[in-house]
Amino acid sequence: MAAKKTDTPQATAEVTPEVAPEVTIETVPTPAGDARITWHHAPGAHALLAASHGAGGGIEARDLRALAAALPGRGVSVALVEQPWRVAGKKIAPAPSTLDTGWRALWPALEKAGLPIVAGGRSAGARVACRTGRELGAKAVLALSFPLHTPGKPERSKADELLAAGVPTLIVQGGRDPFGRPEEFPELPAEMELVTVPYGDHGFGLPKSADLDEPAALALITGAVADWLPRALA
């Protein structure tokens, strides 16, 4: 059964909260070193999005920052997770198994919020969420810029990791992502949705020739996630 590919969402003012969420920071020991969670608390939250970064950057990524600013206004708390290697100031991410170890170890700290958890991340963080989400009890997975393959090497596909997520999954992919353009993805099961950010690269950066700007692209991302969450958690 083919996956549902959603129409390009329209940016709406509803996604932006009127009041900035309360932000707290928590350090969590793991076997891979200390991880760090930056909590963006939603008043009366009904769900939690826990999202980690990729192998080439941190939680300052534009899409993660946009979600942390927008979703608390929709009753969804956001926990931005920094993996131990990043907290330690290292430049190169460790092996996927080590990333999974850190993520599994910090999961109880996320569960203490007492909310349904959506596991997410961008790039390498999306892979971690797909590999561990069902095992840890996540209700859904958000995969931002899923690295389907190494640039220029489509034969080295990571589609199996994505397809094994086993829970409702939203993939948000840039239209010109060298790690996998939307049209390169395989046929997806019904519980997976794919949203395209036109012109976006792996970090959702846009060329000057694009007919949308960065605020519009980020509103597209946050709007798509906000609209998908009720379906995923139903």
PDB file of C-alpha atoms in Angstrom:
ATOM      1  CA  MET A   1       0.000   0.000   0.000  1.00  0.00           C
ATOM      2  CA  ALA A   2       1.413   3.352  -0.979  1.00  0.00           C
ATOM      3  CA  ALA A   3       2.231   5.906   1.674  1.00  0.00           C
ATOM      4  CA  LYS A   4       0.250   9.048   2.028  1.00  0.00           C
ATOM      5  CA  LYS A   5       2.175  11.965   0.571  1.00  0.00           C
ATOM      6  CA  THR A   6       0.647  15.077   2.019  1.00  0.00           C
ATOM      7  CA  ASP A   7       0.042  18.258   0.090  1.00  0.00           C
ATOM      8  CA  THR A   8       2.378  21.114   0.884  1.00  0.00           C
ATOM      9  CA  PRO A   9       1.037  22.554   4.167  1.00  0.00           C
ATOM     10  CA  GLN A  10       0.248  26.233   4.334  1.00  0.00           C
ATOM     11  CA  ALA A  11       1.923  28.330   6.991  1.00  0.00           C
ATOM     12  CA  THR A  12      -0.524  29.528   9.620  1.00  0.00           C
ATOM     13  CA  ALA A  13      -0.179  31.947  12.484  1.00  0.00           C
ATOM     14  CA  GLU A  14      -1.661  29.297  14.798  1.00  0.00           C
ATOM     15  CA  VAL A  15       1.593  27.383  14.975  1.00  0.00           C
ATOM     16  CA  THR A  16       3.525  30.195  16.639  1.00  0.00           C
ATOM     17  CA  PRO A  17       2.868  30.455  20.378  1.00  0.00           C
ATOM     18  CA  GLU A  18       1.966  33.808  21.885  1.00  0.00           C
ATOM     19  CA  VAL A  19       4.160  33.180  24.928  1.00  0.00           C
ATOM     20  CA  ALA A  20       7.634  31.635  24.860  1.00  0.00           C
ATOM     21  CA  PRO A  21       7.678  28.225  26.583  1.00  0.00           C
ATOM     22  CA  GLU A  22       9.485  27.647  29.864  1.00  0.00           C
ATOM     23  CA  VAL A  23      12.931  26.225  29.134  1.00  0.00           C
ATOM     24  CA  THR A  24      14.933  24.012  31.503  1.00  0.00           C
ATOM     25  CA  ILE A  25      18.131  21.993  30.984  1.00  0.00           C
ATOM     26  CA  GLU A  26      18.826  18.539  32.392  1.00  0.00           C
ATOM     27  CA  THR A  27      22.033  16.502  32.302  1.00  0.00           C
ATOM     28  CA  VAL A  28      21.541  12.735  32.096  1.00  0.00           C
ATOM     29  CA  PRO A  29      24.369  10.233  32.705  1.00  0.00           C
ATOM     30  CA  THR A  30      24.578   7.408  30.142  1.00  0.00           C
ATOM     31  CA  PRO A  31      27.111   4.620  29.476  1.00  0.00           C
ATOM     32  CA  ALA A  32      28.331   6.727  26.530  1.00  0.00           C
ATOM     33  CA  GLY A  33      28.833   9.844  28.662  1.00  0.00           C
ATOM     34  CA  ASP A  34      26.583  12.648  29.833  1.00  0.00           C
ATOM     35  CA  ALA A  35      23.696  13.581  27.552  1.00  0.00           C
ATOM     36  CA  ARG A  36      21.823  16.869  27.832  1.00  0.00           C
ATOM     37  CA  ILE A  37      18.111  17.555  27.419  1.00  0.00           C
ATOM     38  CA  THR A  38      16.826  21.063  26.792  1.00  0.00           C
ATOM     39  CA  TRP A  39      13.158  21.032  27.730  1.00  0.00           C
ATOM     40  CA  HIS A  40      10.680  23.407  26.117  1.00  0.00           C
ATOM     41  CA  HIS A  41       7.648  22.938  28.357  1.00  0.00           C
ATOM     42  CA  ALA A  42       4.095  23.336  27.077  1.00  0.00           C
ATOM     43  CA  PRO A  43       1.489  24.391  29.660  1.00  0.00           C
ATOM     44  CA  GLY A  44      -0.944  21.499  30.058  1.00  0.00           C
ATOM     45  CA  ALA A  45       1.040  19.381  27.599  1.00  0.00           C
ATOM     46  CA  HIS A  46      -0.666  16.340  26.079  1.00  0.00           C
ATOM     47  CA  ALA A  47       2.405  14.921  24.303  1.00  0.00           C
ATOM     48  CA  LEU A  48       6.190  15.148  24.140  1.00  0.00           C
ATOM     49  CA  LEU A  49       8.410  15.325  21.085  1.00  0.00           C
ATOM     50  CA  ALA A  50      11.941  14.178  21.903  1.00  0.00           C
ATOM     51  CA  ALA A  51      14.308  15.053  19.067  1.00  0.00           C
ATOM     52  CA  SER A  52      18.042  14.734  18.609  1.00  0.00           C
ATOM     53  CA  HIS A  53      20.521  16.267  16.187  1.00  0.00           C
ATOM     54  CA  GLY A  54      22.548  14.900  13.307  1.00  0.00           C
ATOM     55  CA  ALA A  55      26.179  13.857  13.030  1.00  0.00           C
ATOM     56  CA  GLY A  56      27.314  17.238  11.749  1.00  0.00           C
ATOM     57  CA  GLY A  57      25.615  19.652  14.125  1.00  0.00           C
ATOM     58  CA  GLY A  58      23.646  20.145  17.301  1.00  0.00           C
ATOM     59  CA  ILE A  59      20.261  21.223  18.550  1.00  0.00           C
ATOM     60  CA  GLU A  60      20.818  24.682  17.077  1.00  0.00           C
ATOM     61  CA  ALA A  61      19.655  23.278  13.709  1.00  0.00           C
ATOM     62  CA  ARG A  62      17.002  25.527  12.199  1.00  0.00           C
ATOM     63  CA  ASP A  63      14.297  22.850  12.044  1.00  0.00           C
ATOM     64  CA  LEU A  64      14.793  21.725  15.649  1.00  0.00           C
ATOM     65  CA  ARG A  65      14.741  25.326  16.902  1.00  0.00           C
ATOM     66  CA  ALA A  66      11.578  26.031  14.923  1.00  0.00           C
ATOM     67  CA  LEU A  67       9.776  23.013  16.355  1.00  0.00           C
ATOM     68  CA  ALA A  68      10.828  23.908  19.900  1.00  0.00           C
ATOM     69  CA  ALA A  69       9.395  27.395  19.408  1.00  0.00           C
ATOM     70  CA  ALA A  70       6.169  26.344  17.702  1.00  0.00           C
ATOM     71  CA  LEU A  71       4.881  23.124  19.218  1.00  0.00           C
ATOM     72  CA  PRO A  72       4.464  24.190  22.884  1.00  0.00           C
ATOM     73  CA  GLY A  73       1.764  26.553  21.607  1.00  0.00           C
ATOM     74  CA  ARG A  74      -0.059  23.447  20.415  1.00  0.00           C
ATOM     75  CA  GLY A  75       0.208  21.639  23.757  1.00  0.00           C
ATOM     76  CA  VAL A  76       3.284  19.577  22.816  1.00  0.00           C
ATOM     77  CA  SER A  77       6.400  19.844  24.956  1.00  0.00           C
ATOM     78  CA  VAL A  78       9.694  19.499  23.092  1.00  0.00           C
ATOM     79  CA  ALA A  79      12.842  17.875  24.484  1.00  0.00           C
ATOM     80  CA  LEU A  80      15.915  18.631  22.376  1.00  0.00           C
ATOM     81  CA  VAL A  81      18.486  15.964  23.111  1.00  0.00           C
ATOM     82  CA  GLU A  82      22.245  16.423  22.788  1.00  0.00           C
ATOM     83  CA  GLN A  83      24.064  13.139  22.458  1.00  0.00           C
ATOM     84  CA  PRO A  84      27.064  12.550  24.785  1.00  0.00           C
ATOM     85  CA  TRP A  85      29.657  13.055  22.050  1.00  0.00           C
ATOM     86  CA  ARG A  86      28.253  16.504  21.369  1.00  0.00           C
ATOM     87  CA  VAL A  87      28.087  17.415  25.072  1.00  0.00           C
ATOM     88  CA  ALA A  88      31.739  16.365  25.382  1.00  0.00           C
ATOM     89  CA  GLY A  89      32.712  18.773  22.609  1.00  0.00           C
ATOM     90  CA  LYS A  90      33.805  16.114  20.138  1.00  0.00           C
ATOM     91  CA  LYS A  91      33.698  16.870  16.417  1.00  0.00           C
ATOM     92  CA  ILE A  92      32.919  13.425  15.064  1.00  0.00           C
ATOM     93  CA  ALA A  93      29.906  11.311  15.969  1.00  0.00           C
ATOM     94  CA  PRO A  94      30.546   7.765  17.222  1.00  0.00           C
ATOM     95  CA  ALA A  95      29.208   4.545  15.715  1.00  0.00           C
ATOM     96  CA  PRO A  96      25.424   4.126  15.383  1.00  0.00           C
ATOM     97  CA  SER A  97      25.422   1.535  18.172  1.00  0.00           C
ATOM     98  CA  THR A  98      26.924   4.097  20.560  1.00  0.00           C
ATOM     99  CA  LEU A  99      24.308   6.667  19.556  1.00  0.00           C
ATOM    100  CA  ASP A 100      21.608   4.104  20.286  1.00  0.00           C
ATOM    101  CA  THR A 101      23.167   3.351  23.684  1.00  0.00           C
ATOM    102  CA  GLY A 102      23.020   6.992  24.710  1.00  0.00           C
ATOM    103  CA  TRP A 103      19.453   7.370  23.473  1.00  0.00           C
ATOM    104  CA  ARG A 104      18.201   4.263  25.256  1.00  0.00           C
ATOM    105  CA  ALA A 105      19.863   5.323  28.516  1.00  0.00           C
ATOM    106  CA  LEU A 106      18.270   8.769  28.565  1.00  0.00           C
ATOM    107  CA  TRP A 107      14.795   7.512  27.640  1.00  0.00           C
ATOM    108  CA  PRO A 108      13.682   7.079  31.296  1.00  0.00           C
ATOM    109  CA  ALA A 109      14.337  10.801  31.833  1.00  0.00           C
ATOM    110  CA  LEU A 110      11.913  11.517  28.992  1.00  0.00           C
ATOM    111  CA  GLU A 111       9.316   9.105  30.383  1.00  0.00           C
ATOM    112  CA  LYS A 112       9.278  10.965  33.706  1.00  0.00           C
ATOM    113  CA  ALA A 113       7.219  13.677  32.003  1.00  0.00           C
ATOM    114  CA  GLY A 114       4.336  11.177  31.990  1.00  0.00           C
ATOM    115  CA  LEU A 115       3.362  11.991  28.399  1.00  0.00           C
ATOM    116  CA  PRO A 116       3.037   9.995  25.170  1.00  0.00           C
ATOM    117  CA  ILE A 117       6.424  10.338  23.485  1.00  0.00           C
ATOM    118  CA  VAL A 118       7.157  10.882  19.821  1.00  0.00           C
ATOM    119  CA  ALA A 119      10.781   9.933  19.101  1.00  0.00           C
ATOM    120  CA  GLY A 120      12.432  12.127  16.523  1.00  0.00           C
ATOM    121  CA  GLY A 121      15.553  13.640  15.166  1.00  0.00           C
ATOM    122  CA  ARG A 122      17.282  14.973  12.124  1.00  0.00           C
ATOM    123  CA  SER A 123      19.613  12.958   9.917  1.00  0.00           C
ATOM    124  CA  ALA A 124      21.576  10.580  12.202  1.00  0.00           C
ATOM    125  CA  GLY A 125      19.104  11.417  14.971  1.00  0.00           C
ATOM    126  CA  ALA A 126      16.263  10.272  12.719  1.00  0.00           C
ATOM    127  CA  ARG A 127      18.037   6.969  12.200  1.00  0.00           C
ATOM    128  CA  VAL A 128      18.360   6.481  15.963  1.00  0.00           C
ATOM    129  CA  ALA A 129      14.643   7.177  16.420  1.00  0.00           C
ATOM    130  CA  CYS A 130      13.720   4.693  13.692  1.00  0.00           C
ATOM    131  CA  ARG A 131      15.989   1.975  15.097  1.00  0.00           C
ATOM    132  CA  THR A 132      14.827   2.279  18.701  1.00  0.00           C
ATOM    133  CA  GLY A 133      11.379   3.904  18.696  1.00  0.00           C
ATOM    134  CA  ARG A 134       9.160   0.834  18.850  1.00  0.00           C
ATOM    135  CA  GLU A 135      11.468  -0.940  21.308  1.00  0.00           C
ATOM    136  CA  LEU A 136      11.352   2.016  23.721  1.00  0.00           C
ATOM    137  CA  GLY A 137       7.605   2.500  23.467  1.00  0.00           C
ATOM    138  CA  ALA A 138       7.476   5.641  21.344  1.00  0.00           C
ATOM    139  CA  LYS A 139       4.023   6.321  19.956  1.00  0.00           C
ATOM    140  CA  ALA A 140       5.409   7.641  16.678  1.00  0.00           C
ATOM    141  CA  VAL A 141       8.618   8.723  14.927  1.00  0.00           C
ATOM    142  CA  LEU A 142       9.499  12.051  13.316  1.00  0.00           C
ATOM    143  CA  ALA A 143      12.295  11.703  10.749  1.00  0.00           C
ATOM    144  CA  LEU A 144      13.716  15.040   9.626  1.00  0.00           C
ATOM    145  CA  SER A 145      16.098  14.829   6.658  1.00  0.00           C
ATOM    146  CA  PHE A 146      16.378  11.048   6.870  1.00  0.00           C
ATOM    147  CA  PRO A 147      19.756  10.111   5.315  1.00  0.00           C
ATOM    148  CA  LEU A 148      18.510   7.537   2.844  1.00  0.00           C
ATOM    149  CA  HIS A 149      21.954   7.082   1.325  1.00  0.00           C
ATOM    150  CA  THR A 150      25.434   8.577   1.142  1.00  0.00           C
ATOM    151  CA  PRO A 151      25.484  11.440  -1.386  1.00  0.00           C
ATOM    152  CA  GLY A 152      26.167  10.049  -4.837  1.00  0.00           C
ATOM    153  CA  LYS A 153      25.781   6.450  -3.672  1.00  0.00           C
ATOM    154  CA  PRO A 154      22.075   5.576  -3.853  1.00  0.00           C
ATOM    155  CA  GLU A 155      22.947   1.867  -3.855  1.00  0.00           C
ATOM    156  CA  ARG A 156      23.965   2.201  -0.182  1.00  0.00           C
ATOM    157  CA  SER A 157      20.393   2.620   1.008  1.00  0.00           C
ATOM    158  CA  LYS A 158      19.307   2.832   4.644  1.00  0.00           C
ATOM    159  CA  ALA A 159      15.660   2.297   3.713  1.00  0.00           C
ATOM    160  CA  ASP A 160      15.509  -0.856   5.847  1.00  0.00           C
ATOM    161  CA  GLU A 161      16.048   1.205   9.011  1.00  0.00           C
ATOM    162  CA  LEU A 162      13.244   3.550   8.066  1.00  0.00           C
ATOM    163  CA  LEU A 163      10.809   0.811   7.084  1.00  0.00           C
ATOM    164  CA  ALA A 164      11.491  -1.059  10.325  1.00  0.00           C
ATOM    165  CA  ALA A 165      10.300   1.842  12.512  1.00  0.00           C
ATOM    166  CA  GLY A 166       7.030  -0.015  13.144  1.00  0.00           C
ATOM    167  CA  VAL A 167       5.054   3.010  14.365  1.00  0.00           C
ATOM    168  CA  PRO A 168       3.379   5.980  12.638  1.00  0.00           C
ATOM    169  CA  THR A 169       6.185   7.952  11.023  1.00  0.00           C
ATOM    170  CA  LEU A 170       6.436  11.372   9.415  1.00  0.00           C
ATOM    171  CA  ILE A 171       9.353  11.973   7.064  1.00  0.00           C
ATOM    172  CA  VAL A 172      10.142  15.613   6.262  1.00  0.00           C
ATOM    173  CA  GLN A 173      12.606  15.800   3.399  1.00  0.00           C
ATOM    174  CA  GLY A 174      14.185  18.604   1.413  1.00  0.00           C
ATOM    175  CA  GLY A 175      13.419  18.547  -2.284  1.00  0.00           C
ATOM    176  CA  ARG A 176      17.124  18.650  -3.194  1.00  0.00           C
ATOM    177  CA  ASP A 177      18.584  16.725  -0.254  1.00  0.00           C
ATOM    178  CA  PRO A 178      21.728  14.968  -1.541  1.00  0.00           C
ATOM    179  CA  PHE A 179      21.229  12.290   1.119  1.00  0.00           C
ATOM    180  CA  GLY A 180      17.931  11.322  -0.488  1.00  0.00           C
ATOM    181  CA  ARG A 181      15.398  13.330  -2.477  1.00  0.00           C
ATOM    182  CA  PRO A 182      11.711  12.585  -1.812  1.00  0.00           C
ATOM    183  CA  GLU A 183      11.304  10.782  -5.137  1.00  0.00           C
ATOM    184  CA  GLU A 184      14.112   8.382  -4.205  1.00  0.00           C
ATOM    185  CA  PHE A 185      12.244   6.916  -1.244  1.00  0.00           C
ATOM    186  CA  PRO A 186      10.763   3.462  -1.695  1.00  0.00           C
ATOM    187  CA  GLU A 187       7.083   2.703  -1.523  1.00  0.00           C
ATOM    188  CA  LEU A 188       6.151   3.323   2.100  1.00  0.00           C
ATOM    189  CA  PRO A 189       3.585   1.574   4.296  1.00  0.00           C
ATOM    190  CA  ALA A 190       0.312   3.287   5.094  1.00  0.00           C
ATOM    191  CA  GLU A 191       1.449   4.440   8.544  1.00  0.00           C
ATOM    192  CA  MET A 192       4.240   6.526   7.011  1.00  0.00           C
ATOM    193  CA  GLU A 193       3.784   9.989   5.526  1.00  0.00           C
ATOM    194  CA  LEU A 194       6.267  11.978   3.480  1.00  0.00           C
ATOM    195  CA  VAL A 195       6.274  15.770   3.293  1.00  0.00           C
ATOM    196  CA  THR A 196       8.525  17.651   0.903  1.00  0.00           C
ATOM    197  CA  VAL A 197      10.138  21.006   1.627  1.00  0.00           C
ATOM    198  CA  PRO A 198      10.602  22.395  -1.901  1.00  0.00           C
ATOM    199  CA  TYR A 199      14.176  23.398  -2.766  1.00  0.00           C
ATOM    200  CA  GLY A 200      15.434  22.355   0.693  1.00  0.00           C
ATOM    201  CA  ASP A 201      18.870  20.798   1.141  1.00  0.00           C
ATOM    202  CA  HIS A 202      19.849  18.407   3.945  1.00  0.00           C
ATOM    203  CA  GLY A 203      19.639  21.223   6.504  1.00  0.00           C
ATOM    204  CA  PHE A 204      16.536  22.736   4.823  1.00  0.00           C
ATOM    205  CA  GLY A 205      18.655  25.544   3.471  1.00  0.00           C
ATOM    206  CA  LEU A 206      17.256  27.183   0.331  1.00  0.00           C
ATOM    207  CA  PRO A 207      18.900  28.587  -2.786  1.00  0.00           C
ATOM    208  CA  LYS A 208      18.409  32.264  -3.553  1.00  0.00           C
ATOM    209  CA  SER A 209      16.355  31.282  -6.595  1.00  0.00           C
ATOM    210  CA  ALA A 210      13.707  29.499  -4.488  1.00  0.00           C
ATOM    211  CA  ASP A 211      10.238  30.969  -4.527  1.00  0.00           C
ATOM    212  CA  LEU A 212       9.910  30.590  -0.738  1.00  0.00           C
ATOM    213  CA  ASP A 213      12.120  31.964   2.014  1.00  0.00           C
ATOM    214  CA  GLU A 214      13.422  30.382   5.205  1.00  0.00           C
ATOM    215  CA  PRO A 215      10.554  31.524   7.456  1.00  0.00           C
ATOM    216  CA  ALA A 216       8.058  30.029   4.991  1.00  0.00           C
ATOM    217  CA  ALA A 217      10.006  26.778   4.804  1.00  0.00           C
ATOM    218  CA  LEU A 218      10.164  26.504   8.593  1.00  0.00           C
ATOM    219  CA  ALA A 219       6.461  27.281   8.884  1.00  0.00           C
ATOM    220  CA  LEU A 220       5.845  24.477   6.387  1.00  0.00           C
ATOM    221  CA  ILE A 221       7.820  22.074   8.588  1.00  0.00           C
ATOM    222  CA  THR A 222       6.223  23.074  11.886  1.00  0.00           C
ATOM    223  CA  GLY A 223       2.767  23.132  10.322  1.00  0.00           C
ATOM    224  CA  ALA A 224       3.204  19.657   8.859  1.00  0.00           C
ATOM    225  CA  VAL A 225       4.393  18.247  12.185  1.00  0.00           C
ATOM    226  CA  ALA A 226       1.620  19.965  14.170  1.00  0.00           C
ATOM    227  CA  ASP A 227      -1.031  18.642  11.772  1.00  0.00           C
ATOM    228  CA  TRP A 228       0.404  15.103  11.798  1.00  0.00           C
ATOM    229  CA  LEU A 229       0.773  14.687  15.553  1.00  0.00           C
ATOM    230  CA  PRO A 230      -2.948  14.233  16.350  1.00  0.00           C
ATOM    231  CA  ARG A 231      -3.195  11.543  13.661  1.00  0.00           C
ATOM    232  CA  ALA A 232      -0.070   9.795  14.895  1.00  0.00           C
ATOM    233  CA  LEU A 233      -1.187   9.817  18.519  1.00  0.00           C
ATOM    234  CA  ALA A 234      -4.823   8.889  17.890  1.00  0.00           C
TER     235      ALA A 234
END
